[in-house]
mmCIF file of C-alpha atoms in Angstrom:
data_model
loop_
_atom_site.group_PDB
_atom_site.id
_atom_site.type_symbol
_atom_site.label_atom_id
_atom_site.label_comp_id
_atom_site.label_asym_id
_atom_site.label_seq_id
_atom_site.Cartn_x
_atom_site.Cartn_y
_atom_site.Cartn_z
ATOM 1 C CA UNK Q 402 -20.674 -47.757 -13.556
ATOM 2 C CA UNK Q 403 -18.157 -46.433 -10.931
ATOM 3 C CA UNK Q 404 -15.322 -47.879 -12.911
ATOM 4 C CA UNK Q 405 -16.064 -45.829 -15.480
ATOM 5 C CA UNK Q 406 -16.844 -42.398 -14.018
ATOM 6 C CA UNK Q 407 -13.436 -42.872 -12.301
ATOM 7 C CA UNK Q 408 -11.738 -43.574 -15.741
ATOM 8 C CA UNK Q 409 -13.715 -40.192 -17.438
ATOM 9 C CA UNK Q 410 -12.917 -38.244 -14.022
ATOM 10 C CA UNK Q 411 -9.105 -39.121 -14.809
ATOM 11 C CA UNK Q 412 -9.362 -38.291 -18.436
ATOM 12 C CA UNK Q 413 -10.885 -35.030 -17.590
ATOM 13 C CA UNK Q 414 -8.378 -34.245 -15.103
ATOM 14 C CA UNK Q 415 -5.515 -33.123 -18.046
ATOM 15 C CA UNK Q 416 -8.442 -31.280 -19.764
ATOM 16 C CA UNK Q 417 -8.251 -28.724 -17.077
ATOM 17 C CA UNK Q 418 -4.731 -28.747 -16.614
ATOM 18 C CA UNK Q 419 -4.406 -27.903 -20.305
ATOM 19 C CA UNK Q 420 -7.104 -25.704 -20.280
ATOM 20 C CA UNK Q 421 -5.624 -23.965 -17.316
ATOM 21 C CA UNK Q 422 -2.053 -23.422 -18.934
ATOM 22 C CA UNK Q 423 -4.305 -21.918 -21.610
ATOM 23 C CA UNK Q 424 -5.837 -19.362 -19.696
ATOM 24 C CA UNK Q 425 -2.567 -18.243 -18.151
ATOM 25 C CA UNK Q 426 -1.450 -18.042 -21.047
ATOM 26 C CA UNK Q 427 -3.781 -15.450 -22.400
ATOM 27 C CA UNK Q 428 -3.313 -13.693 -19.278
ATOM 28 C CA UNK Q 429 0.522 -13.388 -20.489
ATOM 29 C CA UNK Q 430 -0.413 -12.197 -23.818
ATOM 30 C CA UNK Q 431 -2.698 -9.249 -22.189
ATOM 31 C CA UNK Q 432 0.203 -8.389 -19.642
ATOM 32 C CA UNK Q 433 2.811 -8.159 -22.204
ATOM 33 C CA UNK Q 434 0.527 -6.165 -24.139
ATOM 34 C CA UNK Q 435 0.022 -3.160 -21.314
ATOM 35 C CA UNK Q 436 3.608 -3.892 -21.140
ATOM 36 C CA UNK Q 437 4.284 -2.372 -24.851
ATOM 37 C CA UNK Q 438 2.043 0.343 -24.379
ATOM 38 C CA UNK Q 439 3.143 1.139 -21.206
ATOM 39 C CA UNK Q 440 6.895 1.309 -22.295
ATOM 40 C CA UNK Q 441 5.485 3.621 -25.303
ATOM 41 C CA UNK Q 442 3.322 6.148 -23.152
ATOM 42 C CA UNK Q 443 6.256 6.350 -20.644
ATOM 43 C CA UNK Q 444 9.244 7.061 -23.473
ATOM 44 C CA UNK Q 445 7.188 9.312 -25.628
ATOM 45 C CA UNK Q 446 4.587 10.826 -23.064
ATOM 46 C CA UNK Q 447 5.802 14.422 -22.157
ATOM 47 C CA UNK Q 448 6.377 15.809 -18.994
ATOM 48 C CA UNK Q 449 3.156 16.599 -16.577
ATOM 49 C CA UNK Q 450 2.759 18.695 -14.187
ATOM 50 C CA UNK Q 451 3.139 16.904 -11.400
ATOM 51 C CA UNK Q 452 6.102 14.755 -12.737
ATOM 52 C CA UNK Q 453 8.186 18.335 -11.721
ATOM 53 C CA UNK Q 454 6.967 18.175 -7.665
ATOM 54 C CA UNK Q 455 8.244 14.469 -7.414
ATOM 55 C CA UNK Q 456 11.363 14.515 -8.984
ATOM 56 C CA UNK Q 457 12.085 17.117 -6.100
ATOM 57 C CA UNK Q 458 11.346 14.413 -3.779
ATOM 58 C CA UNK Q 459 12.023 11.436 -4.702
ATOM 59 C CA UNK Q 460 15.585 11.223 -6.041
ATOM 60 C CA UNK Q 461 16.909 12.747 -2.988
ATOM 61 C CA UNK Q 462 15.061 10.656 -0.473
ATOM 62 C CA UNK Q 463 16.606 7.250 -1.966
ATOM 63 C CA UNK Q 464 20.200 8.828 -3.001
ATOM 64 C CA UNK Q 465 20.476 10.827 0.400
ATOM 65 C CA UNK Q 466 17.724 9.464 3.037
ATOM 66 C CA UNK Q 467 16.668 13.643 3.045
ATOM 67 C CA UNK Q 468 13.245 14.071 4.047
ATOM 68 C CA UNK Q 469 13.500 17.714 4.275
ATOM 69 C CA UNK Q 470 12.420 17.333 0.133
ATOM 70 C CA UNK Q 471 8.877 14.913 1.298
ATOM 71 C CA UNK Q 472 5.821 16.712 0.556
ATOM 72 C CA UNK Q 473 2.489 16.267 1.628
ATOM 73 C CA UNK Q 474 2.240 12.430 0.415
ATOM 74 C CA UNK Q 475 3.714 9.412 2.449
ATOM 75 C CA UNK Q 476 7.603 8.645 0.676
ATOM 76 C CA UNK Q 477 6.614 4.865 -0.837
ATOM 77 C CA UNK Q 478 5.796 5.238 -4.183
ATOM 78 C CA UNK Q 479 7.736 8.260 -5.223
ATOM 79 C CA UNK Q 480 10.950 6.454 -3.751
ATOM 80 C CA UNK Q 481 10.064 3.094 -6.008
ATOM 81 C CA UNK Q 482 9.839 4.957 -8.927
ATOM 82 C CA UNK Q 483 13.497 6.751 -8.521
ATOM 83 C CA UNK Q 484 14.944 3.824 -7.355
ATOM 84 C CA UNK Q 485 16.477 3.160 -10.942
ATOM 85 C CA UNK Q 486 18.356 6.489 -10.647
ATOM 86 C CA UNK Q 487 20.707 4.877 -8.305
ATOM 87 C CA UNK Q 488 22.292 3.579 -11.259
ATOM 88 C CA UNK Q 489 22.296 6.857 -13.476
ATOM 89 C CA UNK Q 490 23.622 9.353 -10.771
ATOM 90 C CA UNK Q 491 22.437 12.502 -11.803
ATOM 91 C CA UNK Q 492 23.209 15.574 -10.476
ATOM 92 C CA UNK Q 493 20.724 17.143 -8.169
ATOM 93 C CA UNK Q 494 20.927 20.237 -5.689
ATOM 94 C CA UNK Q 495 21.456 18.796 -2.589
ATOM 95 C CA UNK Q 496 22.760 21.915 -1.388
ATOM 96 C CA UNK Q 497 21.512 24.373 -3.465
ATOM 97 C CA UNK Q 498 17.851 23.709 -3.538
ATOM 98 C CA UNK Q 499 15.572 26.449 -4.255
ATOM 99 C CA UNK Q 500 13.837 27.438 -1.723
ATOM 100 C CA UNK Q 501 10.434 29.267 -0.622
ATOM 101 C CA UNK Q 502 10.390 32.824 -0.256
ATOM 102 C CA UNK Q 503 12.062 33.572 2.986
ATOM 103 C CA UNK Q 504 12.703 30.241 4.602
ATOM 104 C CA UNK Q 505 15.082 27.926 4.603
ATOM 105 C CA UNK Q 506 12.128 25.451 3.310
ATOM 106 C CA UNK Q 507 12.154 23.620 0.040
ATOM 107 C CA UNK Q 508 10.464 24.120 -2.852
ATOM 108 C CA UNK Q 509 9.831 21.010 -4.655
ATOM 109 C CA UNK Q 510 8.039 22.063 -7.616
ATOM 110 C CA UNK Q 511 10.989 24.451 -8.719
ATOM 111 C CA UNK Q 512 13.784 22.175 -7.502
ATOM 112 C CA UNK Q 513 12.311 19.034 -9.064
ATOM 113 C CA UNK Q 514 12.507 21.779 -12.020
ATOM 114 C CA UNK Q 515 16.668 22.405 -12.120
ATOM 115 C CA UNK Q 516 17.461 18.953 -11.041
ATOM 116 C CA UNK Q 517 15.448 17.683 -14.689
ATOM 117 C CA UNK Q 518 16.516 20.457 -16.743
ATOM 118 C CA UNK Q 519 19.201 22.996 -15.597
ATOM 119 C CA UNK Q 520 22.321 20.844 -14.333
ATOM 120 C CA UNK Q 521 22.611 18.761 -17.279
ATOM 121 C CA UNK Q 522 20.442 15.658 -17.303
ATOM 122 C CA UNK Q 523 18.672 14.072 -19.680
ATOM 123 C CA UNK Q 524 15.136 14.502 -18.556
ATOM 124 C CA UNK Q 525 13.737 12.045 -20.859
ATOM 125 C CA UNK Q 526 16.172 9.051 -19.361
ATOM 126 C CA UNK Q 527 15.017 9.787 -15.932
ATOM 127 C CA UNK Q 528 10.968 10.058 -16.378
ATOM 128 C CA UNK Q 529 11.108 6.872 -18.262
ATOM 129 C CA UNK Q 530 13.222 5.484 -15.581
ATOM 130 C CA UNK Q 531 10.869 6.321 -13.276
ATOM 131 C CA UNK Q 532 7.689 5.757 -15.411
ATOM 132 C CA UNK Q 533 8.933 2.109 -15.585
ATOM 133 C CA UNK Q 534 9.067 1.683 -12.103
ATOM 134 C CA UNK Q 535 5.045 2.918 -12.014
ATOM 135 C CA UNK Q 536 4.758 0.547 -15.209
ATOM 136 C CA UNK Q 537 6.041 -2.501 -12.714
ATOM 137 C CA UNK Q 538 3.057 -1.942 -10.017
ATOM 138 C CA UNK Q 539 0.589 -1.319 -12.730
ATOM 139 C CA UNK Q 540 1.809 -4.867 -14.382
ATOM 140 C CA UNK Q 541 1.658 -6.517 -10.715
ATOM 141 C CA UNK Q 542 -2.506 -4.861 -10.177
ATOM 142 C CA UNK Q 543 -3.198 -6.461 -13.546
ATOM 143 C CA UNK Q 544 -1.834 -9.745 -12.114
ATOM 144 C CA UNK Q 545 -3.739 -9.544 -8.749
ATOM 145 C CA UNK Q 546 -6.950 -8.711 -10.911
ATOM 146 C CA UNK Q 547 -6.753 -11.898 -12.796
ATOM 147 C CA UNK Q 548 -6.219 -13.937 -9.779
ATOM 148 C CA UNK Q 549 -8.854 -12.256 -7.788
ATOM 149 C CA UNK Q 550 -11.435 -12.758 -10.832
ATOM 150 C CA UNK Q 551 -10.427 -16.130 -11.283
ATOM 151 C CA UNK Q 552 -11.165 -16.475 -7.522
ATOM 152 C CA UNK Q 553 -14.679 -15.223 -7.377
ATOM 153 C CA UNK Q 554 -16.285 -15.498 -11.045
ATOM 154 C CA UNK Q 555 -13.616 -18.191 -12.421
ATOM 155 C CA UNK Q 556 -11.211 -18.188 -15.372
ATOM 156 C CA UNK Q 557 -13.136 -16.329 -18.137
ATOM 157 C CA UNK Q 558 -14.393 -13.794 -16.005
ATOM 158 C CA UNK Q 559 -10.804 -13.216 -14.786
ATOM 159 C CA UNK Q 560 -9.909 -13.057 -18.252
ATOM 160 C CA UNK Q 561 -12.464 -10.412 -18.816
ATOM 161 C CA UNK Q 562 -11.680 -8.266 -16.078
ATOM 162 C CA UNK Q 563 -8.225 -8.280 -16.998
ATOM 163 C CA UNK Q 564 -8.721 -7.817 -21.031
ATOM 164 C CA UNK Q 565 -10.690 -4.005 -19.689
ATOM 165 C CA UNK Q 566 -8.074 -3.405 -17.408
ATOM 166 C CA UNK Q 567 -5.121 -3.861 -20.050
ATOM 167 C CA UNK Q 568 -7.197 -1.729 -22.520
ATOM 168 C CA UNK Q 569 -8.702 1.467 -20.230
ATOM 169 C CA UNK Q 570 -7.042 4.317 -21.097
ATOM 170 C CA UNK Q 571 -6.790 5.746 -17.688
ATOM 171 C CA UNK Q 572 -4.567 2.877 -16.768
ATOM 172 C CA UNK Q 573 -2.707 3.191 -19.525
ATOM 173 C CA UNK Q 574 -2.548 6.974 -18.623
ATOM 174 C CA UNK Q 575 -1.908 6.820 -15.232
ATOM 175 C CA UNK Q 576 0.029 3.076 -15.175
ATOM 176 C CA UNK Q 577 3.216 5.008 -17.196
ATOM 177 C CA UNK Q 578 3.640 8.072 -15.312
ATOM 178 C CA UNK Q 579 5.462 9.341 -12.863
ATOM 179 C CA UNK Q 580 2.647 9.871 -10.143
ATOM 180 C CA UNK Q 581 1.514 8.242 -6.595
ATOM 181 C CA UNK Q 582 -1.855 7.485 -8.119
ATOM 182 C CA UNK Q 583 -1.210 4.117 -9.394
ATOM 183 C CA UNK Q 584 0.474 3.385 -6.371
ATOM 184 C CA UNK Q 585 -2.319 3.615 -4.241
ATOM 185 C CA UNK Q 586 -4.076 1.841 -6.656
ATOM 186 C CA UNK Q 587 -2.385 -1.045 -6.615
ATOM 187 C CA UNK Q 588 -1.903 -1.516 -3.101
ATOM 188 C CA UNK Q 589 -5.380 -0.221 -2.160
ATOM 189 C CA UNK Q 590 -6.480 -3.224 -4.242
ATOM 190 C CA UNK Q 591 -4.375 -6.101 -2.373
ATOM 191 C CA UNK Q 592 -4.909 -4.816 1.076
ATOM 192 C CA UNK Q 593 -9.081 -5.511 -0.070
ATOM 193 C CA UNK Q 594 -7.669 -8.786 -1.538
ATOM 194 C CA UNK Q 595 -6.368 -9.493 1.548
ATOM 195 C CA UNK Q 596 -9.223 -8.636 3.646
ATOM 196 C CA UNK Q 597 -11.281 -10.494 1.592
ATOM 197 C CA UNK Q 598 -9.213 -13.428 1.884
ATOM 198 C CA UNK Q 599 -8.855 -13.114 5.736
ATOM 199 C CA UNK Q 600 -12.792 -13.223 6.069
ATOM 200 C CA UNK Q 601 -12.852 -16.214 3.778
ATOM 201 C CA UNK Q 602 -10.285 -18.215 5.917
ATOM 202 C CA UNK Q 603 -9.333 -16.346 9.535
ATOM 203 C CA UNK Q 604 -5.670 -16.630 10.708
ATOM 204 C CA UNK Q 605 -2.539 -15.550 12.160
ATOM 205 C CA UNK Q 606 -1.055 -15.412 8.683
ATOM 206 C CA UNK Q 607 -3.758 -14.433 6.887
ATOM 207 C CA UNK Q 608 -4.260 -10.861 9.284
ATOM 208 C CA UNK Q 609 -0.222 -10.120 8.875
ATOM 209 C CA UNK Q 610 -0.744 -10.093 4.918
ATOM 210 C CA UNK Q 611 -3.452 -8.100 5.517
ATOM 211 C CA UNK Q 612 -2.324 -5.650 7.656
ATOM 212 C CA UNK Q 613 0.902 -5.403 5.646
ATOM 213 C CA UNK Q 614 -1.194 -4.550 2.446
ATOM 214 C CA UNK Q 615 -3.152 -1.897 4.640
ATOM 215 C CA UNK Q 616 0.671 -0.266 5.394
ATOM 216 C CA UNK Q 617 1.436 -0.220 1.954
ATOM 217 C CA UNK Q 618 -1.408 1.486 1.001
ATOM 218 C CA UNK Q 619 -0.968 3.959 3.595
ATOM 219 C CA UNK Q 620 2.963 4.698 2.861
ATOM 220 C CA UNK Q 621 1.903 5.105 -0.723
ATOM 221 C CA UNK Q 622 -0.561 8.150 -0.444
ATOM 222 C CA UNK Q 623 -2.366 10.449 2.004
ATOM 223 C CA UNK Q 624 -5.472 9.025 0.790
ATOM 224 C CA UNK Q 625 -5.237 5.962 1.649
ATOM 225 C CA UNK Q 626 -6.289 6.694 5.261
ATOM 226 C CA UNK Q 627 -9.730 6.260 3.544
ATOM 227 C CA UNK Q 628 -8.760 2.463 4.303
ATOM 228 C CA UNK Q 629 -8.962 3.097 8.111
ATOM 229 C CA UNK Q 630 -13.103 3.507 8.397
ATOM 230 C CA UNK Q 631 -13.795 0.927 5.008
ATOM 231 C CA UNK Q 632 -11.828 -1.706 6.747
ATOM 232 C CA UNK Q 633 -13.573 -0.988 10.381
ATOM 233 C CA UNK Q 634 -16.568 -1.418 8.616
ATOM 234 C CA UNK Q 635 -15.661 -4.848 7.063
ATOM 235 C CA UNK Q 636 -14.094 -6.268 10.363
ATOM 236 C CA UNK Q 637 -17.188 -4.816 12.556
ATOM 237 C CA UNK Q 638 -20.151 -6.221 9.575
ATOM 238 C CA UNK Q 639 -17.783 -9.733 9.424
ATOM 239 C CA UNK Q 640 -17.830 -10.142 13.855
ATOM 240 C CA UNK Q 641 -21.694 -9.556 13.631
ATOM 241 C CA UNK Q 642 -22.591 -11.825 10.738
ATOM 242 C CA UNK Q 643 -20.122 -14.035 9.855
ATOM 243 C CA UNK Q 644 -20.743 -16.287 7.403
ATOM 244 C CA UNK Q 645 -22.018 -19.643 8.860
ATOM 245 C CA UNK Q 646 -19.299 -21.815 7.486
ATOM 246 C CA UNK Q 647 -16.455 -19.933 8.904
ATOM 247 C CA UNK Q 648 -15.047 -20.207 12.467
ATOM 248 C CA UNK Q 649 -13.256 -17.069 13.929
ATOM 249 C CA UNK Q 650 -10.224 -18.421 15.599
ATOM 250 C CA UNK Q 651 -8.751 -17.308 18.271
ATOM 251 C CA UNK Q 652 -5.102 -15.991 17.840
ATOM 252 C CA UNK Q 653 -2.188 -17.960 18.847
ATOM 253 C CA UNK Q 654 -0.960 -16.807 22.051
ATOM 254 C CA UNK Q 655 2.495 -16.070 20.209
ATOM 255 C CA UNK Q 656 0.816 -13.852 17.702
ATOM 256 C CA UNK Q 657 -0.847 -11.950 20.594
ATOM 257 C CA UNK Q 658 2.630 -11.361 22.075
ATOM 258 C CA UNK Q 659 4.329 -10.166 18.622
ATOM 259 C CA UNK Q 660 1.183 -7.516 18.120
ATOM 260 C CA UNK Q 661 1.238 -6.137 21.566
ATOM 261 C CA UNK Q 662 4.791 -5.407 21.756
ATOM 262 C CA UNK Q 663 4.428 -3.929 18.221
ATOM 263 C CA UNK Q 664 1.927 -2.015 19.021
ATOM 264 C CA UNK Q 665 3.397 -0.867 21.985
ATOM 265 C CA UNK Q 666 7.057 0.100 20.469
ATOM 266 C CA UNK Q 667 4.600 1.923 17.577
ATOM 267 C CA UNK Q 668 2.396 3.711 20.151
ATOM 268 C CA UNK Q 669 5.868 5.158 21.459
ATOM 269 C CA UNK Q 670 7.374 6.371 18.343
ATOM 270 C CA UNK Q 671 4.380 8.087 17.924
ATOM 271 C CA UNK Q 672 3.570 10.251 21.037
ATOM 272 C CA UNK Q 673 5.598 12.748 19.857
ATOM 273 C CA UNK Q 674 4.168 13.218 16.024
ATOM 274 C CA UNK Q 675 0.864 14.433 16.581
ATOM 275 C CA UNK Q 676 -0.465 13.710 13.245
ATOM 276 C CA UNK Q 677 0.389 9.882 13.920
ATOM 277 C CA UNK Q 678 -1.251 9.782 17.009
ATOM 278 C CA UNK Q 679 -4.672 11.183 15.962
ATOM 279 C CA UNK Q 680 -4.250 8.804 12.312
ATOM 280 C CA UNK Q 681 -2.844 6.064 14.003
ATOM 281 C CA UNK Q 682 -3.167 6.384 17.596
ATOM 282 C CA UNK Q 683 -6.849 4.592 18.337
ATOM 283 C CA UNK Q 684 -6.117 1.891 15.805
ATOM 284 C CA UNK Q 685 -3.082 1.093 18.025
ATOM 285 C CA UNK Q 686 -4.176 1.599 21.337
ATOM 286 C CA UNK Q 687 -7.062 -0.505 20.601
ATOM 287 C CA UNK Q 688 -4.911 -3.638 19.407
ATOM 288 C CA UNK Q 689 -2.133 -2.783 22.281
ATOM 289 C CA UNK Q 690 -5.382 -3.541 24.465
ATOM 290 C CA UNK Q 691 -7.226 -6.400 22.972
ATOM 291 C CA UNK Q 692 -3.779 -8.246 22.471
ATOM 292 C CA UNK Q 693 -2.659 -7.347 25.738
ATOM 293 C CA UNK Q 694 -5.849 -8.100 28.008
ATOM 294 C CA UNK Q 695 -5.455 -11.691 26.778
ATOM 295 C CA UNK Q 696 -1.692 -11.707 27.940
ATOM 296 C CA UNK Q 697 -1.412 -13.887 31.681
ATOM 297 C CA UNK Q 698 0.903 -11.421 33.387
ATOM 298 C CA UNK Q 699 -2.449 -8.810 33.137
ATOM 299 C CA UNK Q 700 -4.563 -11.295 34.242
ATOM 300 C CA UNK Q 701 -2.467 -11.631 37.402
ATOM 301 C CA UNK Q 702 -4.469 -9.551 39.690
ATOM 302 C CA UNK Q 703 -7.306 -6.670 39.818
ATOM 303 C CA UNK Q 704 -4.601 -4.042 40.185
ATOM 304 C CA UNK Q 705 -2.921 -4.686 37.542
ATOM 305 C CA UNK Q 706 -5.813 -4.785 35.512
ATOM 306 C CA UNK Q 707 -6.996 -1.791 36.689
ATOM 307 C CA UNK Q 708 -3.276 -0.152 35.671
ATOM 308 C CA UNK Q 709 -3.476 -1.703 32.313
ATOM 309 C CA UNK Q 710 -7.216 -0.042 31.671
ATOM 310 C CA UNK Q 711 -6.069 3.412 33.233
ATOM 311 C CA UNK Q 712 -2.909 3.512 30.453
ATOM 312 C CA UNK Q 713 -5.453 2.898 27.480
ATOM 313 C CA UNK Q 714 -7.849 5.220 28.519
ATOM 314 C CA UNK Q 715 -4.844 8.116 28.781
ATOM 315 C CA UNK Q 716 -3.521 7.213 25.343
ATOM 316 C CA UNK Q 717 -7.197 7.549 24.073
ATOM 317 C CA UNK Q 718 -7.297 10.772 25.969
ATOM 318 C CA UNK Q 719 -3.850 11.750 24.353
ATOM 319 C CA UNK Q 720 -5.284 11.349 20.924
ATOM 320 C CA UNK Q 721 -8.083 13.665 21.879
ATOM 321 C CA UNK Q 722 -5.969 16.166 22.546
ATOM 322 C CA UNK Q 723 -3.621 15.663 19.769
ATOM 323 C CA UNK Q 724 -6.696 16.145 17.452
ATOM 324 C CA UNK Q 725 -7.989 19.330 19.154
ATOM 325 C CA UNK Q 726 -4.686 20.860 19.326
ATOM 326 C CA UNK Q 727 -4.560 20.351 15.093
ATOM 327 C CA UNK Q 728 -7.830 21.467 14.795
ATOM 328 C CA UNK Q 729 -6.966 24.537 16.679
ATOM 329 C CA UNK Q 730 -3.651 25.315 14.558
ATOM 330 C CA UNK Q 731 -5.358 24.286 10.960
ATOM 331 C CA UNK Q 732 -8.426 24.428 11.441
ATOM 332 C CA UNK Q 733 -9.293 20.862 10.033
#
């Protein structure tokens, strides 16, 4: 009897593999079919709206490391997609940017405007150039969908999620255009990916990919501060009822030492940019101090404890005042 549900165990065994290789196959098929219409929307698409404000910004961030030409969103996205442009070299007013009424500020609306269509480049080259870029990340979600449905409902409902996704029109809209929507998509996505797979298995490795996903997210678009509370929430839920089956480590005293001193070198950059202190400013001073309490050389003796306490409690203050000093000068 246990010979021979060992033999049909073994027999079964390339089943899966071949049904496996079947499956990812599909999932090629789909891919490289939001690949064609992707490559389609982007070449024959016309210009929108706010295709003009980025190619103000974008090209001459990565061609000239200006950030006099960033607007109000974070420089990730908009630099991926212009990337490619490297390689063309069009012309664009470095020096002659228009500029707002009566400053010396740019205006990227009307200068992403002449660099597409007054000093000689092809406009249609360089949004589908950049489109493609967009195209990439939107081909990279669709993977991470697939894998994250094959994770939690198995390999049809993978296949499922991805067949919608491939077919929705506002991918399709959004995946092949020139925009930071789909950028925050897609890393929005992986940084809950990675969250979720940090509270399945804790570790050292496991909270780096996560917090990298989270930075992505937030260098991508202003928006995707929204991360900040929805993640508190999930780490504050998780430490109250973790699942039963899962053991919360505790980190490796190395990996306490590499996020304290980042912390620390990041809580420095930012005193002086207000905006990063009130954004970012609790979030770090609260892992400079829970990384850093655990450290020996704090431990040493009640003053120094003491010290340690009264320097997180005046960056907390700091951030206080940062906030009430914007508030004050915009009101928000």
């Amino acid at each position: 009897m246990t010979d021979n549900r060992s033999i049909s165990i073994a027999a079964s065994a390339p089943c899966r593999g071949i049904k496996e290789r079947y499956f990812g196959l599909v999932a090629v098929l789909l891919l490289l079919a939001l690949l064609a219409q992707g490559v389609y929307s982007a070449w024959t698409l016309g210009q929108t709206v706010d295709e003009t404000y980025y190619n103000g910004s974008g090209y001459p961030i990565v061609r000239y490391n200006d950030y006099k030409f960033l607007g109000e969103h974070p420089p990730l996205t908009i630099a991926l997609g212009a990337f490619p442009l490297l390689f063309l070299q069009p012309r664009f007013p470095i020096q002659d940017y228009v500029r707002l009424p009566g400053t010396d500020a740019v205006d990227i609306a009307r200068t992403g405007d002449l660099f597409l269509y007054k000093l000689g480049n092809d406009p249609q080259i360089i949004l589908f150039l950049e489109r493609c870029m967009v195209l990439c990340l939107t081909l990279i979600l669709g993977f991470g969908i697939f894998r994250f449905g094959r994770d939690i409902y198995g390999p049809w409902g993978a296949l499922l999620a991805l067949f919608l996704f491939v077919f929705m029109p506002d991918v399709i809209g959004n995946g092949s255009i020139y925009m930071t929507d789909m950028g925050l998509t897609v890393f929005f996505f992986f940084a809950i990916y990675a969250l979720k797979r940090f509270f399945d298995s804790p570790s050292d490795s496991r909270a780096v990919i996560a917090g990298a996903a989270c930075g992505l997210a937030f260098m991508s678009k202003i928006s995707g501060l929204i991360l900040v509370p929805i993640g508190a929430v999930l780490f504050i839920a998780y430490r109250r009822c973790p699942p039963p089956e899962v053991v919360l480590p505790e980190p490796a005293p190395g990996f306490q030492r590499v996020v304290f001193a980042g912390a620390a070198f990041l809580i420095a950059n930012a005193v002086g940019e207000k905006l990063a202190m009130v954004f970012f400013g609790p979030l770090l001073i609260l892992a400079f101090y829970i990384t850093g309490r655990g450290l020996p050389w704090f431990d040493f003796n009640r003053i120094t404890r003491l010290l340690f306490r009264g320097l997180v409690i005046a960056g907390a203050v700091l951030c206080m005042v940062y906030s009430l000093r914007l508030k004050k000068k915009y009101g928000v």
